[in-house]
Amino acid sequence: MKIGVYPGTFDPITNGHLDVIRRALKIFDELIVAVAILSYKKTPIFSIEERLNLIKETTKEIENLKVEAFDGLLVKFVKQKGAVAIVRGLRAVSDYEFELQLAHANRRLYRDVETVFLMPSEEFSFLSSSLVKEIAYFGGSVKSLVPPIVEKALKQKFQR
Ligand code: COA
């Protein structure tokens, strides 16, 4: 059984992430969405429980998918789960340099792990969680960018 791990901060999950999840499930028998509890670089606005719930609710109809939190090094989690690959989305050339760095670093830490890059649909190529948060913060509509439950959660978060 081939298990893939799709890691991220998911603060919050967007339609772009969902697109990557669906594509990855065509390749792997099981996919684990691995939600980073703490990030070295980011301070999430949604708690880990909120981020997990939003993903679980959004993906409850999708088969062969698990949603779990992880702490510490990603490769440690990947090893623990017996996964064969890390899945990352490549939206544009600008993602490439950082992703390459991350993939090599992960390989250095765990030589048996592969990184698989998937291209989300071009309609989501501009999308990021930060962009979605900024639009929602200033009262814009994020309807076409995130699942309805995330739209609602963002509205609540930024209620003024
Ligand atoms: N659709 C929409 N948005 C997408 C996307 C897609 N298909 N693919 C990427 N993104 C966005 C994300 O929403 C995120 O947006 P944001 O910056 O506005 O929040 C951004 O692109 C990607 O952010 P990035 O920081 O690259 O990744 P991440 O937040 O998704 O997760 C971890 C990074 C958690 C995987 C990484 O930090 C990690 O592995 N941490 C654990 C510690 C570790 O092992 N470090 C690595 C040692 S080498």
mmCIF file of C-alpha atoms in Angstrom, residues 59-153:
data_model
loop_
_atom_site.group_PDB
_atom_site.id
_atom_site.type_symbol
_atom_site.label_atom_id
_atom_site.label_comp_id
_atom_site.label_asym_id
_atom_site.label_seq_id
_atom_site.Cartn_x
_atom_site.Cartn_y
_atom_site.Cartn_z
ATOM 1 C CA THR A 59 -12.950 16.343 3.002
ATOM 2 C CA LYS A 60 -15.360 14.027 4.821
ATOM 3 C CA GLU A 61 -16.693 12.604 1.528
ATOM 4 C CA ILE A 62 -13.236 11.830 0.173
ATOM 5 C CA GLU A 63 -12.124 8.218 0.548
ATOM 6 C CA ASN A 64 -8.664 6.984 1.536
ATOM 7 C CA LEU A 65 -7.818 10.286 3.165
ATOM 8 C CA LYS A 66 -6.651 10.894 6.720
ATOM 9 C CA VAL A 67 -6.093 14.237 8.401
ATOM 10 C CA GLU A 68 -3.535 14.389 11.210
ATOM 11 C CA ALA A 69 -1.504 16.951 13.111
ATOM 12 C CA PHE A 70 2.261 16.674 13.305
ATOM 13 C CA ASP A 71 4.934 18.291 15.385
ATOM 14 C CA GLY A 72 8.670 18.515 14.804
ATOM 15 C CA LEU A 73 10.389 17.328 11.667
ATOM 16 C CA LEU A 74 8.194 16.303 8.762
ATOM 17 C CA VAL A 75 10.437 13.364 7.846
ATOM 18 C CA LYS A 76 9.973 11.896 11.329
ATOM 19 C CA PHE A 77 6.199 11.855 10.740
ATOM 20 C CA VAL A 78 6.656 10.411 7.243
ATOM 21 C CA LYS A 79 8.827 7.583 8.631
ATOM 22 C CA GLN A 80 6.383 6.870 11.465
ATOM 23 C CA LYS A 81 3.517 6.506 8.971
ATOM 24 C CA GLY A 82 5.488 4.289 6.592
ATOM 25 C CA ALA A 83 4.797 6.748 3.776
ATOM 26 C CA VAL A 84 6.746 6.589 0.516
ATOM 27 C CA ALA A 85 6.459 10.208 -0.555
ATOM 28 C CA ILE A 86 5.815 13.805 0.411
ATOM 29 C CA VAL A 87 3.344 15.607 -1.841
ATOM 30 C CA ARG A 88 3.728 19.329 -2.525
ATOM 31 C CA GLY A 89 1.828 21.626 -4.847
ATOM 32 C CA LEU A 90 3.735 23.660 -7.434
ATOM 33 C CA ARG A 91 1.657 26.645 -8.451
ATOM 34 C CA ALA A 92 4.172 28.614 -10.451
ATOM 35 C CA VAL A 93 7.878 28.841 -11.215
ATOM 36 C CA SER A 94 8.244 31.056 -8.156
ATOM 37 C CA ASP A 95 7.435 28.070 -5.910
ATOM 38 C CA TYR A 96 10.148 25.953 -7.465
ATOM 39 C CA GLU A 97 13.281 27.248 -5.763
ATOM 40 C CA PHE A 98 11.947 26.937 -2.224
ATOM 41 C CA GLU A 99 10.345 23.568 -2.936
ATOM 42 C CA LEU A 100 13.572 22.215 -4.381
ATOM 43 C CA GLN A 101 15.423 23.327 -1.251
ATOM 44 C CA LEU A 102 12.834 21.681 0.990
ATOM 45 C CA ALA A 103 12.859 18.445 -1.024
ATOM 46 C CA HIS A 104 16.656 18.200 -0.879
ATOM 47 C CA ALA A 105 16.727 18.988 2.833
ATOM 48 C CA ASN A 106 14.090 16.336 3.504
ATOM 49 C CA ARG A 107 16.042 13.824 1.417
ATOM 50 C CA ARG A 108 19.212 14.662 3.349
ATOM 51 C CA LEU A 109 17.345 13.960 6.590
ATOM 52 C CA TYR A 110 15.684 10.790 5.287
ATOM 53 C CA ARG A 111 17.228 9.370 2.125
ATOM 54 C CA ASP A 112 14.386 6.974 1.309
ATOM 55 C CA VAL A 113 11.709 9.642 0.993
ATOM 56 C CA GLU A 114 10.667 11.006 -2.386
ATOM 57 C CA THR A 115 8.937 14.337 -3.000
ATOM 58 C CA VAL A 116 6.188 14.381 -5.601
ATOM 59 C CA PHE A 117 5.149 17.737 -7.054
ATOM 60 C CA LEU A 118 1.664 18.201 -8.387
ATOM 61 C CA MET A 119 0.389 21.167 -10.346
ATOM 62 C CA PRO A 120 -2.969 22.445 -9.137
ATOM 63 C CA SER A 121 -5.471 23.564 -11.738
ATOM 64 C CA GLU A 122 -4.431 26.872 -13.312
ATOM 65 C CA GLU A 123 -7.513 28.592 -11.875
ATOM 66 C CA PHE A 124 -5.829 28.231 -8.463
ATOM 67 C CA SER A 125 -2.305 29.081 -9.552
ATOM 68 C CA PHE A 126 -2.449 32.509 -7.864
ATOM 69 C CA LEU A 127 -4.041 31.265 -4.667
ATOM 70 C CA SER A 128 -2.471 31.142 -1.207
ATOM 71 C CA SER A 129 -3.810 31.028 2.309
ATOM 72 C CA SER A 130 -2.394 34.506 3.010
ATOM 73 C CA LEU A 131 -4.197 35.970 0.015
ATOM 74 C CA VAL A 132 -7.477 34.423 1.113
ATOM 75 C CA LYS A 133 -7.002 35.819 4.646
ATOM 76 C CA GLU A 134 -6.225 39.283 3.320
ATOM 77 C CA ILE A 135 -9.302 39.364 1.064
ATOM 78 C CA ALA A 136 -11.521 38.137 3.923
ATOM 79 C CA TYR A 137 -9.951 40.601 6.376
ATOM 80 C CA PHE A 138 -10.923 43.523 4.145
ATOM 81 C CA GLY A 139 -14.439 42.190 3.646
ATOM 82 C CA GLY A 140 -14.017 40.778 0.106
ATOM 83 C CA SER A 141 -15.655 37.605 -1.120
ATOM 84 C CA VAL A 142 -13.626 34.397 -0.949
ATOM 85 C CA LYS A 143 -16.534 32.254 -2.131
ATOM 86 C CA SER A 144 -14.799 30.824 -5.192
ATOM 87 C CA LEU A 145 -11.486 30.332 -3.386
ATOM 88 C CA VAL A 146 -12.340 28.259 -0.312
ATOM 89 C CA PRO A 147 -14.940 25.679 0.755
ATOM 90 C CA PRO A 148 -18.140 27.197 2.276
ATOM 91 C CA ILE A 149 -17.240 26.144 5.823
ATOM 92 C CA VAL A 150 -13.903 27.965 5.553
ATOM 93 C CA GLU A 151 -15.636 31.057 4.191
ATOM 94 C CA LYS A 152 -17.873 31.023 7.267
ATOM 95 C CA ALA A 153 -14.935 30.502 9.634
#
